[in-house]
Amino acid sequence: MCHSSDVPGQGPGDEVVEAVAELRDDASADLLTGWCAERGIRVLPMAAGALLTAEWQRLLDAFGARASDWSRPQTLPVPPELRTVVRSVTVVAPPSLHSPGH
């Protein structure tokens, strides 16, 4: 298994990442799910939020964020149209696929 950054022609913006969207109390993920679907972001509803999956650059573009570096975790701004249902969106660090020392 390789990281997308190890694949020729792919940069860090092409890497698929996950983000956790925390919903506000008693909010439904329906608005978030529809908004993300329109932007090519996959959504997996969870108990208190949703797991978002997309290419790093697609997530940045959709949420109006800029990355000064490609490190994670990083909190993304919540767009005005989602603020009634989404409390926060945080890109999570990917698990390490390499054993220490390799």
PDB file of C-alpha atoms in Angstrom:
ATOM      1  CA  MET A   1       0.000   0.000   0.000  1.00  0.00           C
ATOM      2  CA  CYS A   2       1.329   3.452  -0.795  1.00  0.00           C
ATOM      3  CA  HIS A   3       0.397   6.996   0.021  1.00  0.00           C
ATOM      4  CA  SER A   4      -0.919   9.057  -2.856  1.00  0.00           C
ATOM      5  CA  SER A   5       2.034  11.412  -2.395  1.00  0.00           C
ATOM      6  CA  ASP A   6       4.242   8.421  -3.346  1.00  0.00           C
ATOM      7  CA  VAL A   7       2.422   8.065  -6.673  1.00  0.00           C
ATOM      8  CA  PRO A   8       3.935  10.036  -9.585  1.00  0.00           C
ATOM      9  CA  GLY A   9       1.704  12.874 -10.737  1.00  0.00           C
ATOM     10  CA  GLN A  10      -0.159  13.164  -7.464  1.00  0.00           C
ATOM     11  CA  GLY A  11       0.511  15.880  -4.951  1.00  0.00           C
ATOM     12  CA  PRO A  12      -0.739  16.385  -1.430  1.00  0.00           C
ATOM     13  CA  GLY A  13      -3.955  17.987  -2.709  1.00  0.00           C
ATOM     14  CA  ASP A  14      -4.929  14.704  -4.383  1.00  0.00           C
ATOM     15  CA  GLU A  15      -4.646  12.700  -1.173  1.00  0.00           C
ATOM     16  CA  VAL A  16      -7.976  11.378   0.111  1.00  0.00           C
ATOM     17  CA  VAL A  17      -8.578  12.541   3.672  1.00  0.00           C
ATOM     18  CA  GLU A  18     -11.273  12.235   6.300  1.00  0.00           C
ATOM     19  CA  ALA A  19     -12.869  14.992   8.314  1.00  0.00           C
ATOM     20  CA  VAL A  20     -15.260  14.810  11.244  1.00  0.00           C
ATOM     21  CA  ALA A  21     -18.228  17.171  11.168  1.00  0.00           C
ATOM     22  CA  GLU A  22     -19.659  17.723  14.641  1.00  0.00           C
ATOM     23  CA  LEU A  23     -23.358  18.512  14.541  1.00  0.00           C
ATOM     24  CA  ARG A  24     -25.147  20.938  16.827  1.00  0.00           C
ATOM     25  CA  ASP A  25     -27.460  19.476  19.482  1.00  0.00           C
ATOM     26  CA  ASP A  26     -30.527  17.837  17.942  1.00  0.00           C
ATOM     27  CA  ALA A  27     -29.432  18.737  14.393  1.00  0.00           C
ATOM     28  CA  SER A  28     -29.973  16.344  11.504  1.00  0.00           C
ATOM     29  CA  ALA A  29     -27.182  15.466   9.069  1.00  0.00           C
ATOM     30  CA  ASP A  30     -29.586  15.833   6.104  1.00  0.00           C
ATOM     31  CA  LEU A  31     -28.563  19.406   5.185  1.00  0.00           C
ATOM     32  CA  LEU A  32     -24.867  18.530   5.521  1.00  0.00           C
ATOM     33  CA  THR A  33     -25.288  15.347   3.459  1.00  0.00           C
ATOM     34  CA  GLY A  34     -26.974  17.195   0.588  1.00  0.00           C
ATOM     35  CA  TRP A  35     -24.470  20.066   0.676  1.00  0.00           C
ATOM     36  CA  CYS A  36     -21.541  17.645   0.571  1.00  0.00           C
ATOM     37  CA  ALA A  37     -23.081  15.517  -2.206  1.00  0.00           C
ATOM     38  CA  GLU A  38     -23.304  18.619  -4.424  1.00  0.00           C
ATOM     39  CA  ARG A  39     -19.544  19.097  -3.918  1.00  0.00           C
ATOM     40  CA  GLY A  40     -18.411  15.500  -4.443  1.00  0.00           C
ATOM     41  CA  ILE A  41     -17.750  14.808  -0.758  1.00  0.00           C
ATOM     42  CA  ARG A  42     -18.803  11.424   0.617  1.00  0.00           C
ATOM     43  CA  VAL A  43     -20.678  11.441   3.946  1.00  0.00           C
ATOM     44  CA  LEU A  44     -21.041   8.675   6.511  1.00  0.00           C
ATOM     45  CA  PRO A  45     -23.510   9.729   9.236  1.00  0.00           C
ATOM     46  CA  MET A  46     -22.404   8.944  12.805  1.00  0.00           C
ATOM     47  CA  ALA A  47     -24.062   9.287  16.215  1.00  0.00           C
ATOM     48  CA  ALA A  48     -23.091  12.926  16.860  1.00  0.00           C
ATOM     49  CA  GLY A  49     -21.956  14.022  13.429  1.00  0.00           C
ATOM     50  CA  ALA A  50     -20.658  12.718  10.151  1.00  0.00           C
ATOM     51  CA  LEU A  51     -17.449  11.422   8.624  1.00  0.00           C
ATOM     52  CA  LEU A  52     -16.600  13.297   5.419  1.00  0.00           C
ATOM     53  CA  THR A  53     -14.255  11.747   2.838  1.00  0.00           C
ATOM     54  CA  ALA A  54     -12.782  13.525  -0.188  1.00  0.00           C
ATOM     55  CA  GLU A  55      -9.558  14.620  -1.804  1.00  0.00           C
ATOM     56  CA  TRP A  56      -7.750  17.139   0.414  1.00  0.00           C
ATOM     57  CA  GLN A  57      -7.990  19.956  -2.136  1.00  0.00           C
ATOM     58  CA  ARG A  58     -11.709  19.275  -2.754  1.00  0.00           C
ATOM     59  CA  LEU A  59     -12.378  19.612   0.993  1.00  0.00           C
ATOM     60  CA  LEU A  60     -10.374  22.832   1.186  1.00  0.00           C
ATOM     61  CA  ASP A  61     -12.213  24.287  -1.804  1.00  0.00           C
ATOM     62  CA  ALA A  62     -15.674  23.266  -0.557  1.00  0.00           C
ATOM     63  CA  PHE A  63     -15.124  24.742   2.902  1.00  0.00           C
ATOM     64  CA  GLY A  64     -13.330  27.860   1.645  1.00  0.00           C
ATOM     65  CA  ALA A  65     -10.094  26.997   3.417  1.00  0.00           C
ATOM     66  CA  ARG A  66      -6.476  27.489   2.465  1.00  0.00           C
ATOM     67  CA  ALA A  67      -3.694  25.191   3.587  1.00  0.00           C
ATOM     68  CA  SER A  68      -0.412  26.857   4.448  1.00  0.00           C
ATOM     69  CA  ASP A  69       0.960  23.349   4.806  1.00  0.00           C
ATOM     70  CA  TRP A  70      -0.477  19.885   4.338  1.00  0.00           C
ATOM     71  CA  SER A  71      -0.360  18.846   7.984  1.00  0.00           C
ATOM     72  CA  ARG A  72      -3.404  17.599   9.836  1.00  0.00           C
ATOM     73  CA  PRO A  73      -5.456  17.807  11.984  1.00  0.00           C
ATOM     74  CA  GLN A  74      -6.812  21.097  10.727  1.00  0.00           C
ATOM     75  CA  THR A  75     -10.092  22.801  11.535  1.00  0.00           C
ATOM     76  CA  LEU A  76     -12.027  23.984   8.487  1.00  0.00           C
ATOM     77  CA  PRO A  77     -14.334  27.016   8.518  1.00  0.00           C
ATOM     78  CA  VAL A  78     -18.043  26.155   8.623  1.00  0.00           C
ATOM     79  CA  PRO A  79     -19.810  27.798   5.656  1.00  0.00           C
ATOM     80  CA  PRO A  80     -22.711  30.123   6.565  1.00  0.00           C
ATOM     81  CA  GLU A  81     -25.294  27.786   5.003  1.00  0.00           C
ATOM     82  CA  LEU A  82     -24.248  24.965   7.372  1.00  0.00           C
ATOM     83  CA  ARG A  83     -23.852  26.926  10.619  1.00  0.00           C
ATOM     84  CA  THR A  84     -27.351  26.076  11.845  1.00  0.00           C
ATOM     85  CA  VAL A  85     -26.484  22.360  11.897  1.00  0.00           C
ATOM     86  CA  VAL A  86     -22.673  22.035  11.981  1.00  0.00           C
ATOM     87  CA  ARG A  87     -20.615  23.039  15.020  1.00  0.00           C
ATOM     88  CA  SER A  88     -17.149  22.224  13.613  1.00  0.00           C
ATOM     89  CA  VAL A  89     -15.288  20.363  10.862  1.00  0.00           C
ATOM     90  CA  THR A  90     -11.873  18.881  11.628  1.00  0.00           C
ATOM     91  CA  VAL A  91      -9.633  17.013   9.195  1.00  0.00           C
ATOM     92  CA  VAL A  92      -8.190  14.022  11.025  1.00  0.00           C
ATOM     93  CA  ALA A  93      -4.635  12.771  10.775  1.00  0.00           C
ATOM     94  CA  PRO A  94      -4.361   9.573   8.771  1.00  0.00           C
ATOM     95  CA  PRO A  95      -3.185   6.466  10.608  1.00  0.00           C
ATOM     96  CA  SER A  96       0.452   5.602  10.055  1.00  0.00           C
ATOM     97  CA  LEU A  97       0.790   2.686   7.678  1.00  0.00           C
ATOM     98  CA  HIS A  98       4.511   2.319   8.273  1.00  0.00           C
ATOM     99  CA  SER A  99       6.086   0.669  11.275  1.00  0.00           C
ATOM    100  CA  PRO A 100       8.515   2.842  13.313  1.00  0.00           C
ATOM    101  CA  GLY A 101      11.945   3.061  11.786  1.00  0.00           C
ATOM    102  CA  HIS A 102      10.807   2.448   8.191  1.00  0.00           C
TER     103      HIS A 102
END
